[in-house]
Coordinates of C-alpha atoms in Angstrom, one line a residue:
Chain C
X1 CA -40.3 -29.7 12.6
X2 CA -38.9 -27.5 15.8
X3 CA -40.6 -25.7 18.0
X4 CA -38.0 -24.7 20.3
X5 CA -35.4 -22.0 19.9
X6 CA -31.5 -23.7 19.7
X7 CA -28.6 -21.3 19.7
X8 CA -24.7 -22.6 20.4
X9 CA -22.8 -20.7 22.7
X10 CA -19.7 -21.5 21.7
X11 CA -18.1 -24.6 20.8
X12 CA -19.2 -26.3 24.0
X13 CA -22.2 -25.3 25.0
X14 CA -25.9 -25.9 23.2
X15 CA -29.4 -23.4 25.0
X16 CA -32.4 -24.9 23.7
X17 CA -35.7 -22.7 25.0
X18 CA -38.3 -24.6 24.8
X19 CA -40.5 -21.4 25.2
X20 CA -39.6 -17.9 25.5
X21 CA -42.7 -17.7 29.2
X22 CA -42.2 -19.6 31.7
X23 CA -45.2 -22.1 32.4
X24 CA -44.9 -25.8 33.8
X25 CA -46.1 -27.2 30.2
X26 CA -42.7 -25.5 28.9
X27 CA -41.0 -26.9 31.7
X28 CA -41.9 -30.0 31.3
X29 CA -41.3 -30.0 28.7
X30 CA -37.5 -28.9 29.3
X31 CA -36.9 -31.8 32.0
X32 CA -38.2 -33.8 29.7
X33 CA -35.9 -33.7 27.0
X34 CA -32.8 -33.7 30.1
X35 CA -34.4 -36.4 31.3
X36 CA -33.7 -38.4 27.6
X37 CA -30.5 -36.8 26.7
X38 CA -29.3 -37.9 30.2
X39 CA -30.7 -41.8 29.2
X40 CA -29.2 -42.1 26.4
X41 CA -25.9 -41.2 27.6
X42 CA -24.6 -39.5 25.3
X43 CA -20.3 -39.4 24.8
X44 CA -18.7 -35.9 25.4
X45 CA -21.5 -34.0 27.0
X46 CA -20.5 -32.9 30.2
X47 CA -23.3 -30.8 31.9
X48 CA -26.8 -30.9 31.2
X49 CA -28.6 -28.3 32.9
X50 CA -32.2 -27.3 33.0
X51 CA -33.8 -24.2 33.9
X52 CA -37.4 -23.0 34.0
X53 CA -38.2 -23.2 29.9
X54 CA -35.2 -24.1 28.1
X55 CA -32.0 -25.6 28.8
X56 CA -28.2 -25.3 28.4
X57 CA -25.9 -28.2 27.7
X58 CA -22.7 -28.5 27.6
X59 CA -20.8 -30.5 25.5
X60 CA -16.8 -31.2 24.1
X61 CA -16.7 -30.8 20.8
X62 CA -14.3 -33.2 19.5
X63 CA -16.2 -35.9 21.1
X64 CA -20.0 -35.5 19.7
X65 CA -19.2 -32.2 16.8
X66 CA -21.5 -29.5 17.9
X67 CA -24.5 -30.5 14.8
X68 CA -24.4 -34.0 15.8
X69 CA -26.1 -33.1 18.9
X70 CA -28.4 -30.4 17.9
X71 CA -29.4 -32.9 15.9
X72 CA -30.1 -36.0 18.4
X73 CA -31.5 -33.2 20.5
X74 CA -33.6 -32.1 18.0
X75 CA -34.7 -35.5 17.6
X76 CA -35.2 -35.4 21.3
X77 CA -37.4 -32.4 21.3
X78 CA -39.9 -34.5 18.4
X79 CA -39.8 -37.6 20.8
X80 CA -41.3 -35.9 24.1
X81 CA -43.7 -33.8 22.5
X82 CA -46.4 -36.3 22.4
X83 CA -44.6 -38.8 25.0
X84 CA -46.9 -38.7 28.7
X85 CA -46.3 -35.3 31.2
X86 CA -45.1 -37.5 34.3
X87 CA -42.4 -37.3 36.7
X88 CA -41.3 -39.4 39.0
X89 CA -40.2 -36.9 42.5
X90 CA -41.0 -35.8 45.7
X91 CA -43.1 -33.8 48.0
X92 CA -41.1 -32.1 50.8
X93 CA -42.1 -29.4 52.8
X94 CA -40.0 -26.8 54.4
X95 CA -40.8 -24.9 57.5
X96 CA -40.4 -21.9 57.3
X97 CA -40.5 -18.8 59.7
X98 CA -42.8 -16.4 58.0
X99 CA -41.5 -12.4 59.2
X100 CA -38.9 -13.5 60.9
X101 CA -36.4 -10.2 62.6
X102 CA -33.2 -11.1 60.2
X103 CA -34.6 -10.2 56.6
X104 CA -36.5 -7.7 58.6
X105 CA -33.2 -6.1 59.2
X106 CA -31.6 -6.8 56.6
X107 CA -34.9 -5.3 54.6
X108 CA -34.3 -2.3 56.7
X109 CA -30.1 -1.5 55.4
X110 CA -31.7 -1.8 51.8
X111 CA -34.9 0.4 51.9
X112 CA -33.5 2.8 49.0
X113 CA -33.3 0.5 46.5
X114 CA -36.9 -1.1 46.9
X115 CA -40.2 -0.3 45.4
X116 CA -41.9 1.3 47.8
X117 CA -39.3 2.2 51.6
X118 CA -41.9 2.8 53.1
X119 CA -43.4 -0.5 53.4
X120 CA -41.1 -3.9 54.7
X121 CA -41.4 -6.7 51.5
X122 CA -44.1 -8.4 52.6
X123 CA -46.6 -5.1 53.0
X124 CA -46.4 -4.7 49.9
X125 CA -46.2 -8.2 48.8
X126 CA -49.7 -8.3 49.6
X127 CA -49.9 -4.2 49.1
X128 CA -49.9 -5.4 45.3
X129 CA -51.6 -8.8 45.0
X130 CA -54.5 -7.8 46.7
X131 CA -54.7 -8.8 50.0
X132 CA -55.3 -7.7 53.2
X133 CA -53.1 -8.9 54.8
X134 CA -49.9 -9.6 55.3
X135 CA -51.7 -12.6 57.3
X136 CA -53.7 -13.4 54.0
X137 CA -50.3 -13.3 51.4
X138 CA -48.5 -15.7 53.9
X139 CA -52.0 -18.0 53.6
X140 CA -51.8 -17.9 49.4
X141 CA -48.5 -17.9 49.1
X142 CA -47.8 -20.7 52.1
X143 CA -51.8 -22.5 50.8
X144 CA -50.2 -23.3 46.8
X145 CA -47.5 -26.5 46.5
X146 CA -44.7 -25.0 44.1
X147 CA -42.1 -27.0 41.4
X148 CA -38.2 -26.6 42.3
X149 CA -38.1 -25.0 38.6
X150 CA -34.1 -24.1 38.5
X151 CA -31.2 -25.2 41.1
X152 CA -28.4 -22.9 40.8
X153 CA -27.2 -19.5 40.6
X154 CA -25.0 -20.3 43.5
X155 CA -24.0 -23.9 44.5
X156 CA -28.4 -25.9 45.8
X157 CA -29.7 -22.2 44.8
X158 CA -33.4 -23.5 44.1
X159 CA -36.5 -21.2 42.0
X160 CA -39.6 -22.6 42.4
X161 CA -43.5 -21.9 40.3
X162 CA -45.8 -21.1 41.3
X163 CA -48.8 -24.9 40.5
X164 CA -52.3 -22.6 40.6
X165 CA -53.6 -21.4 37.9
X166 CA -51.6 -18.3 36.4
X167 CA -55.0 -15.5 37.2
X168 CA -53.6 -16.6 41.4
X169 CA -50.2 -16.8 40.3
X170 CA -48.0 -14.3 43.4
X171 CA -46.1 -11.7 41.2
X172 CA -43.6 -9.8 43.4
X173 CA -40.3 -7.7 41.4
X174 CA -37.3 -7.8 42.6
X175 CA -35.4 -4.5 43.8
X176 CA -35.2 -2.2 42.2
X177 CA -32.2 -2.5 42.4
X178 CA -30.5 -5.6 44.5
X179 CA -29.5 -5.6 48.1
X180 CA -25.7 -6.7 48.4
X181 CA -27.0 -9.0 51.4
X182 CA -29.7 -11.9 51.9
X183 CA -29.3 -13.8 55.3
X184 CA -28.8 -17.1 54.7
X185 CA -32.0 -19.3 53.7
X186 CA -34.1 -15.6 53.3
X187 CA -37.6 -18.1 51.6
X188 CA -37.7 -15.2 48.9
X189 CA -39.6 -13.9 44.8
X190 CA -39.1 -12.0 42.4
X191 CA -41.2 -12.1 39.1
X192 CA -43.4 -15.0 39.4
X193 CA -40.1 -17.4 41.1
X194 CA -40.1 -18.2 44.9
X195 CA -36.5 -18.8 46.6
X196 CA -33.9 -20.8 48.4
X197 CA -30.7 -18.6 49.4
X198 CA -29.2 -21.4 49.9
X199 CA -25.8 -18.9 50.9
X200 CA -25.9 -15.4 52.0
X201 CA -24.7 -13.3 50.4
X202 CA -26.0 -10.6 47.1
X203 CA -29.2 -10.8 46.1
X204 CA -32.7 -8.5 44.9
X205 CA -35.3 -11.1 45.2
X206 CA -37.8 -9.3 47.9
X207 CA -37.3 -11.6 51.1
X208 CA -40.5 -13.0 53.1
X209 CA -39.2 -15.9 56.7
X210 CA -36.6 -17.7 56.7
X211 CA -36.2 -21.7 56.8
X212 CA -34.3 -23.0 60.3
X213 CA -33.1 -26.4 56.7
X214 CA -30.1 -26.5 55.2
X215 CA -30.2 -27.1 51.5
X216 CA -26.4 -26.6 50.4
X217 CA -24.1 -27.8 53.4
X218 CA -20.5 -29.1 52.0
X219 CA -19.9 -31.2 55.0
X220 CA -23.2 -32.4 54.8
X221 CA -23.9 -33.7 58.2
X222 CA -28.4 -33.1 57.4
X223 CA -30.0 -37.0 56.9
X224 CA -31.4 -36.1 54.0
X225 CA -28.2 -34.4 52.3
X226 CA -25.9 -37.9 52.6
X227 CA -26.0 -39.2 48.4
X228 CA -24.8 -35.0 47.8
X229 CA -23.9 -32.1 49.4
X230 CA -26.7 -30.1 48.0
X231 CA -30.2 -30.7 48.7
X232 CA -32.9 -29.6 45.8
X233 CA -33.2 -30.8 42.5
X234 CA -35.7 -29.4 39.5
X235 CA -38.6 -31.2 40.2
X236 CA -38.3 -31.3 43.8
X237 CA -42.3 -29.9 44.6
X238 CA -41.9 -28.0 47.8
X239 CA -45.1 -26.9 50.8
X240 CA -44.0 -24.2 52.6
X241 CA -45.3 -24.8 56.7
X242 CA -45.6 -21.6 58.5
X243 CA -43.4 -22.1 61.6
X244 CA -43.5 -19.6 65.2
X245 CA -40.2 -18.6 65.9
X246 CA -40.5 -20.9 69.4
X247 CA -40.5 -23.4 66.6
X248 CA -37.4 -22.1 64.4
X249 CA -35.5 -22.0 66.8
X250 CA -36.4 -25.8 68.4
X251 CA -35.1 -26.6 64.8
X252 CA -32.5 -24.3 64.9
X253 CA -31.8 -26.8 68.0
X254 CA -31.4 -29.6 65.8
X255 CA -29.3 -28.5 63.3
X256 CA -27.3 -28.3 65.8
X257 CA -27.8 -30.9 67.3
X258 CA -27.8 -33.1 63.7
X259 CA -31.3 -34.2 64.7
X260 CA -33.2 -32.3 61.9
X261 CA -35.2 -34.1 59.3
X262 CA -38.0 -33.3 56.3
X263 CA -40.6 -34.4 56.0
X264 CA -40.0 -35.8 52.0
X265 CA -42.5 -38.2 50.4
X266 CA -41.7 -40.0 46.6
X267 CA -44.5 -39.4 44.3
X268 CA -45.3 -39.7 41.1
X269 CA -46.5 -35.9 39.3
X270 CA -49.2 -36.1 35.6
X271 CA -48.9 -33.4 34.5
X272 CA -52.2 -34.0 32.4
X273 CA -54.2 -34.5 36.3
X274 CA -53.3 -31.5 37.7
X275 CA -54.5 -29.6 34.9
X276 CA -58.0 -31.3 34.7
X277 CA -58.5 -30.3 38.7
X278 CA -55.1 -28.3 40.1
X279 CA -56.5 -28.0 43.5
X280 CA -57.9 -30.8 43.8
X281 CA -54.6 -32.7 42.3
X282 CA -52.3 -30.5 44.8
X283 CA -54.5 -31.6 47.4
X284 CA -54.5 -35.6 47.3
X285 CA -50.1 -34.4 47.0
X286 CA -50.5 -32.7 50.2
X287 CA -52.9 -35.7 51.4
X288 CA -49.1 -37.7 50.5
X289 CA -47.1 -36.1 52.5
X290 CA -49.4 -36.2 55.7
X291 CA -50.7 -39.8 55.2
Chain V
X1 CA 5.3 -27.8 53.3
X2 CA 5.0 -24.4 52.7
X3 CA 3.8 -21.2 54.4
X4 CA 2.3 -18.4 53.2
X5 CA 4.1 -14.7 54.8
X6 CA 1.5 -12.7 52.9
X7 CA -1.1 -14.3 51.1
X8 CA -1.3 -11.7 48.2
X9 CA -4.3 -9.6 47.5
X10 CA -6.2 -12.9 45.9
X11 CA -4.5 -16.2 45.7
X12 CA -6.4 -20.0 45.8
X13 CA -5.9 -22.8 45.5
X14 CA -7.2 -24.4 41.7
X15 CA -6.7 -27.0 39.7
X16 CA -8.4 -28.2 35.9
X17 CA -11.6 -27.9 37.5
X18 CA -14.2 -29.8 39.2
X19 CA -17.2 -30.1 35.9
X20 CA -20.6 -32.3 36.3
X21 CA -22.6 -30.3 38.7
X22 CA -22.7 -27.8 37.2
X23 CA -26.5 -28.5 36.8
X24 CA -26.9 -27.6 40.4
X25 CA -25.3 -24.2 40.6
X26 CA -21.7 -25.4 41.6
X27 CA -19.3 -24.0 39.0
X28 CA -16.4 -25.8 37.4
X29 CA -13.4 -22.8 39.1
X30 CA -10.1 -24.4 38.4
X31 CA -7.2 -22.2 37.1
X32 CA -8.9 -19.1 35.4
X33 CA -6.1 -19.2 32.3
X34 CA -5.4 -23.0 32.5
X35 CA -2.8 -23.0 29.6
X36 CA -0.6 -21.5 32.3
X37 CA -1.7 -23.6 34.6
X38 CA -0.9 -26.3 32.2
X39 CA 2.4 -24.7 32.2
X40 CA 3.5 -23.9 35.1
X41 CA 2.8 -28.3 36.3
X42 CA 4.5 -29.8 33.2
X43 CA 7.2 -28.1 33.4
X44 CA 8.0 -28.9 37.8
X45 CA 6.9 -32.9 36.5
X46 CA 3.3 -33.0 37.4
X47 CA -0.2 -33.6 36.0
X48 CA -1.2 -30.9 34.1
X49 CA -4.2 -30.0 36.1
X50 CA -1.5 -30.3 38.8
X51 CA -3.3 -28.1 42.5
X52 CA -0.9 -25.2 42.1
X53 CA -1.3 -21.5 43.6
X54 CA -3.8 -18.8 40.6
X55 CA -2.6 -15.3 42.1
X56 CA -4.2 -12.4 41.2
X57 CA -2.8 -9.0 40.7
X58 CA -1.0 -9.1 44.1
X59 CA 1.1 -11.7 44.4
X60 CA 2.4 -13.9 47.4
X61 CA 5.7 -14.0 49.7
X62 CA 5.7 -17.4 50.2
X63 CA 8.0 -19.0 52.7
X64 CA 9.4 -23.2 52.3
X65 CA 10.1 -25.3 54.8
X66 CA 12.4 -28.3 52.4
X67 CA 13.6 -28.7 49.2
X68 CA 11.1 -28.2 46.9
X69 CA 11.0 -27.5 43.1
X70 CA 8.6 -24.8 41.4
X71 CA 7.9 -23.3 39.0
X72 CA 5.9 -20.1 37.6
X73 CA 3.6 -19.2 34.9
X74 CA 1.2 -16.5 33.6
X75 CA 1.8 -12.7 34.4
X76 CA 4.9 -10.9 33.7
X77 CA 6.1 -10.2 36.5
X78 CA 10.4 -11.3 38.0
X79 CA 9.8 -14.2 40.7
X80 CA 12.7 -14.0 43.9
X81 CA 14.3 -15.9 45.4
X82 CA 15.8 -14.6 48.2
X83 CA 16.3 -11.7 47.0
X84 CA 17.2 -12.9 43.2
X85 CA 15.5 -12.7 40.3
X86 CA 14.5 -16.3 38.5
X87 CA 13.6 -16.8 35.5
X88 CA 9.6 -17.3 34.5
X89 CA 9.1 -20.5 32.1
X90 CA 11.6 -22.8 34.6
X91 CA 11.5 -24.8 37.1
X92 CA 14.4 -23.9 39.7
X93 CA 15.2 -25.7 43.2
X94 CA 14.5 -24.4 47.1
X95 CA 15.8 -25.1 50.0
X96 CA 14.5 -24.4 53.2
X97 CA 14.1 -21.3 54.5
X98 CA 14.3 -19.8 51.1
X99 CA 11.8 -17.1 50.4
X100 CA 10.4 -16.7 47.1
X101 CA 8.9 -13.0 46.1
X102 CA 8.0 -11.0 43.4
X103 CA 7.9 -8.0 41.7
X104 CA 4.6 -6.3 40.0
X105 CA 2.4 -8.0 36.8
X106 CA 3.5 -6.2 34.5
X107 CA 1.6 -7.0 32.5
X108 CA -1.6 -10.0 32.6
X109 CA -3.2 -10.5 35.7
X110 CA -2.6 -14.4 37.1
X111 CA 0.3 -15.8 38.1
X112 CA 0.4 -19.9 38.8
X113 CA 3.4 -21.1 41.4
X114 CA 3.2 -25.0 40.9
X115 CA 5.2 -27.4 43.2
X116 CA 6.7 -30.7 42.6
X117 CA 4.0 -32.9 43.7
X118 CA 0.9 -30.7 43.6
X119 CA -0.5 -28.8 46.9
X120 CA -1.8 -31.4 48.7
X121 CA -5.2 -30.5 50.2
X122 CA -8.5 -32.4 50.1
X123 CA -10.1 -32.8 47.5
X124 CA -13.8 -31.5 46.5
X125 CA -16.3 -33.1 44.2
X126 CA -13.1 -34.7 42.6
X127 CA -11.3 -31.7 42.4
X128 CA -9.3 -29.1 44.8
X129 CA -9.9 -26.3 43.4
X130 CA -11.2 -22.8 45.8
X131 CA -15.2 -22.5 45.1
X132 CA -15.0 -19.9 47.6
X133 CA -19.4 -19.0 46.7
X134 CA -19.9 -22.5 48.4
X135 CA -16.9 -22.3 50.2
X136 CA -15.2 -26.0 49.4
X137 CA -12.3 -26.5 47.9
X138 CA -8.9 -25.8 48.0
X139 CA -8.2 -24.7 51.4
X140 CA -10.8 -24.2 53.7
X141 CA -12.6 -23.2 50.7
X142 CA -11.5 -19.7 50.6
X143 CA -8.4 -16.8 49.1
X144 CA -5.2 -17.5 51.2
X145 CA -4.4 -15.7 53.8
X146 CA -1.0 -15.0 56.1
X147 CA 0.1 -18.1 58.1
X148 CA -1.8 -20.6 55.7
X149 CA 0.4 -24.2 56.0
X150 CA 0.3 -26.0 53.0
X151 CA 2.3 -29.3 52.3
X152 CA 2.6 -30.9 48.8
X153 CA 2.8 -34.2 47.8
X154 CA 5.6 -36.6 46.3
X155 CA 6.5 -34.9 43.3
X156 CA 6.8 -37.5 39.9
X157 CA 9.7 -39.0 38.6
X158 CA 9.5 -36.2 35.5
X159 CA 11.1 -33.4 38.3
X160 CA 14.0 -31.5 37.2
X161 CA 14.9 -28.2 38.0
X162 CA 16.1 -26.8 34.8
X163 CA 13.2 -27.2 32.4
X164 CA 12.3 -24.2 30.6
X165 CA 10.5 -23.4 27.9
X166 CA 10.5 -19.3 26.1
X167 CA 9.0 -17.7 22.9
X168 CA 5.5 -19.5 21.2
X169 CA 4.8 -21.6 24.2
X170 CA 4.9 -18.6 26.6
X171 CA 2.2 -16.7 27.9
X172 CA 1.7 -13.6 26.2
X173 CA 0.0 -10.6 28.8
X174 CA -0.8 -8.2 25.6
X175 CA -3.2 -4.9 27.3
X176 CA -5.3 -5.4 24.6
X177 CA -6.6 -8.4 23.2
X178 CA -9.0 -9.6 20.7
X179 CA -12.1 -11.5 21.9
X180 CA -13.4 -13.8 19.3
X181 CA -17.0 -14.4 19.7
X182 CA -19.8 -17.1 18.5
X183 CA -22.9 -14.3 18.5
X184 CA -26.6 -16.0 19.4
X185 CA -28.3 -16.8 23.0
X186 CA -30.4 -13.1 23.1
X187 CA -29.1 -11.3 20.5
X188 CA -31.9 -11.1 18.2
X189 CA -33.6 -9.2 21.1
X190 CA -30.3 -6.5 20.3
X191 CA -31.3 -3.0 17.9
X192 CA -29.2 -3.7 15.2
X193 CA -27.2 -0.7 16.2
X194 CA -26.9 -2.1 19.3
X195 CA -24.9 -4.9 18.2
X196 CA -22.7 -3.3 14.7
X197 CA -21.4 -0.6 18.3
X198 CA -21.2 -4.0 19.9
X199 CA -18.3 -5.3 17.3
X200 CA -17.0 -1.7 15.9
X201 CA -16.6 -0.1 20.3
X202 CA -13.3 -0.8 22.4
X203 CA -14.3 -2.0 25.7
X204 CA -12.5 -1.5 29.0
X205 CA -11.8 -3.9 31.6
X206 CA -13.3 -2.7 34.7
X207 CA -13.0 -3.3 37.8
X208 CA -15.6 -5.8 39.0
X209 CA -13.6 -8.0 37.1
X210 CA -12.5 -12.3 39.3
X211 CA -13.5 -15.1 38.8
X212 CA -16.6 -14.8 37.7
X213 CA -17.2 -12.5 35.0
X214 CA -15.4 -9.8 33.9
X215 CA -17.6 -6.5 33.5
X216 CA -16.6 -3.9 30.9
X217 CA -17.2 -0.3 30.3
X218 CA -16.8 2.2 28.0
X219 CA -18.7 1.8 24.6
X220 CA -22.4 3.1 23.1
X221 CA -24.7 1.6 25.6
X222 CA -27.0 -1.0 23.6
X223 CA -30.8 -1.0 23.8
X224 CA -32.6 -4.0 23.7
X225 CA -35.9 -4.5 21.3
X226 CA -39.0 -3.1 23.5
X227 CA -41.5 -5.9 23.6
X228 CA -44.7 -7.0 26.1
X229 CA -42.6 -8.6 28.8
X230 CA -43.0 -12.4 28.1
X231 CA -44.0 -14.7 31.8
X232 CA -42.1 -15.3 34.1
X233 CA -39.1 -12.0 32.8
X234 CA -38.4 -8.7 34.2
X235 CA -40.1 -5.9 32.9
X236 CA -37.1 -4.1 31.2
X237 CA -36.3 -5.3 28.3
X238 CA -32.6 -7.5 29.1
X239 CA -34.2 -9.1 31.3
X240 CA -35.3 -13.5 30.6
X241 CA -36.9 -15.5 32.4
X242 CA -34.0 -16.9 34.2
X243 CA -31.6 -19.2 32.5
X244 CA -28.4 -21.0 32.6
X245 CA -26.0 -19.0 31.3
X246 CA -22.9 -20.1 29.8
X247 CA -19.3 -20.7 30.4
X248 CA -18.0 -17.4 28.6
X249 CA -21.9 -15.5 27.6
X250 CA -22.3 -12.3 27.6
X251 CA -24.9 -10.2 29.4
X252 CA -25.9 -7.6 29.5
X253 CA -27.8 -6.3 32.8
X254 CA -30.3 -3.0 31.0
X255 CA -27.8 -2.3 27.9
X256 CA -24.7 -0.9 29.7
X257 CA -22.2 -3.0 30.9
X258 CA -21.4 -6.4 28.8
X259 CA -20.2 -9.1 31.2
X260 CA -18.7 -12.3 30.5
X261 CA -19.0 -14.6 32.8
X262 CA -16.2 -17.4 34.1
X263 CA -15.1 -19.7 35.2
X264 CA -17.0 -19.3 38.8
X265 CA -19.7 -18.1 36.3
X266 CA -22.9 -18.0 38.4
X267 CA -25.2 -21.0 36.5
X268 CA -28.1 -19.0 35.1
X269 CA -29.8 -15.4 35.6
X270 CA -32.4 -13.5 34.2
X271 CA -30.5 -11.4 32.3
X272 CA -30.3 -12.2 28.1
X273 CA -26.6 -12.6 26.4
X274 CA -25.8 -11.6 23.3
X275 CA -22.8 -14.5 23.0
X276 CA -20.5 -16.4 24.0
X277 CA -16.5 -15.9 24.3
X278 CA -14.8 -18.7 22.4
X279 CA -13.3 -21.9 24.1
X280 CA -9.7 -21.0 22.9
X281 CA -10.7 -17.1 24.3
X282 CA -11.3 -18.3 27.8
X283 CA -7.1 -17.9 28.8
X284 CA -7.0 -14.1 27.4
X285 CA -9.3 -13.0 29.0
X286 CA -7.8 -14.3 33.0
X287 CA -5.4 -12.3 32.2
X288 CA -6.9 -9.2 31.2
X289 CA -5.8 -6.6 34.3
X290 CA -8.6 -3.8 35.2
X291 CA -8.2 -0.8 32.7
X292 CA -7.0 -3.4 29.5
X293 CA -8.9 -3.3 26.3
X294 CA -11.1 -5.5 24.7
X295 CA -12.3 -5.7 21.9
X296 CA -15.3 -8.4 20.3
X297 CA -15.2 -10.3 17.3
X298 CA -18.1 -12.2 15.4
X299 CA -17.2 -15.5 14.5
X300 CA -19.4 -18.6 13.2
X301 CA -18.7 -22.3 14.7
X302 CA -15.9 -23.3 12.0
X303 CA -13.6 -20.9 13.2
X304 CA -14.7 -21.0 16.4
X305 CA -13.6 -24.9 15.9
X306 CA -10.5 -23.9 14.0
X307 CA -9.4 -21.5 16.9
X308 CA -10.4 -24.2 19.4
X309 CA -7.6 -26.9 16.8
X310 CA -4.7 -24.6 16.7
X311 CA -5.4 -23.8 20.9
X312 CA -5.1 -28.1 20.9
X313 CA -2.0 -28.2 19.3
X314 CA -0.1 -25.4 20.6
X315 CA -1.4 -27.3 23.9
X316 CA -0.1 -30.4 22.0
X317 CA 2.6 -28.7 21.6
X318 CA 3.9 -27.7 24.8
X319 CA 3.4 -31.2 25.7
X320 CA 6.3 -32.4 23.6
X321 CA 9.0 -30.0 24.5
X322 CA 8.0 -30.7 28.5
X323 CA 7.0 -34.8 28.6
X324 CA 10.4 -35.7 27.9

């Protein structure tokens, strides 16, 4: 009995909503369905796009009939429901210069589009999440792990979901009206989702800091982007590492010199084990990153 | 070689597109009017998906560095070679120092200029199409500017002067279009009156109409049903937990101006989509100018597939007419 909601997007897309609301369970089911479909290597399927609590497929209806694809995906839904929820993935450390001058300068140009024009984004975020200082907020942001639950909107842009119990998740609404500018590599937040802006441009997420790490580069200059021009994949696990201005400048120089690297560690993630003891599990994941 | 003397309003190199990377936010790109691209390419003996110039609203002025065979298809305009009117939909020769200019587009928004041999720029992820937001593809990932020089490949044995089509096989650019939509996605979030009025009203193309999407205005505001926002969705009733956007999907931020995403789509976001324009009607959108009109018609998958088959038959007729 299907629990996912299936809907065609014109004659070339199948959209599947795993859940109306976001959760790690929904994200895992979406990823599993997409992984299973990719393994089956079905002729006529041209795009397989997991995203948060849903997924989107693009197909050629002259190669595979819409109903055939729908039937296949409903079959996959049945099979993955009871499958073990594990994911071969990696933990990645992303340096973040929180409260940087560039996002601060940008937010000052768009203050009238913000919920609280008299606060900075970090001050507002800290306050509405019950923290006494932005330092405490930054500690909460960088102290937990985040799953990349979607890559998109524009090339290589990751959306991230915090791996803590729902009651502890940081939540900050997007700007009332979006900005027309955001610095490239801004680390941001909207609703319950984090993000990193892969290119400079318009955006409505709150801005917390900036990373020196390139994450999208069509010239593939960094060692960690030799395989592909986009660094992030859905399923990546991110640890934000607060850095100082001095460290940021050092990292930017290393990027220029072509020597900048990221700390990346492959891991096998088990959702069941995580849900038994989220904090303990995350601590073990972080240990493996620094082992 | 050819040189851009004046770049036009927005001229980019486009081909059949760059499929396979939407899962990381890299869209299909490619000519917004795929039929017009293929027509122009076949007229000059190119493989139909070859790289050509896509010119938007105000076409460029081009100076040629050598002999070439050229064809123009798409929007209704008059090409002029050294001031002399040339036909649309017919391949013609050019020589070194010749200049090609265009009158304004009487109707239609996009013109395709194909050169025998195709435009020679590097491929990125298998395509020569320009993806401006990602700043790659085409010429340095950007629209063309005055002074740009482009190389053209070797023409094929099918390249000849005087290939032409007319009538049914040429591109028509009416100022009001009917766009067929498969309803679905999140349309259950709309009130019944909103669904009715969306399909009943005539909509006007706004000035924000580009390769990413077309914004429409003028119809009645569309009410989303109230609900407690699901965890992860924004608080406006038109918000959803961010999800993927099909090409041709229609989103309604705050129930106001519908936006139809096209080939440079953002791959997902937090606004409810209420249906998707069928593949057979995507070329029509590409030829709408700001202030042109559109009406939306609700159809089912059966009709969508029939429309697709009809579009493919037309393309087959085109190939048959031009591949001799």
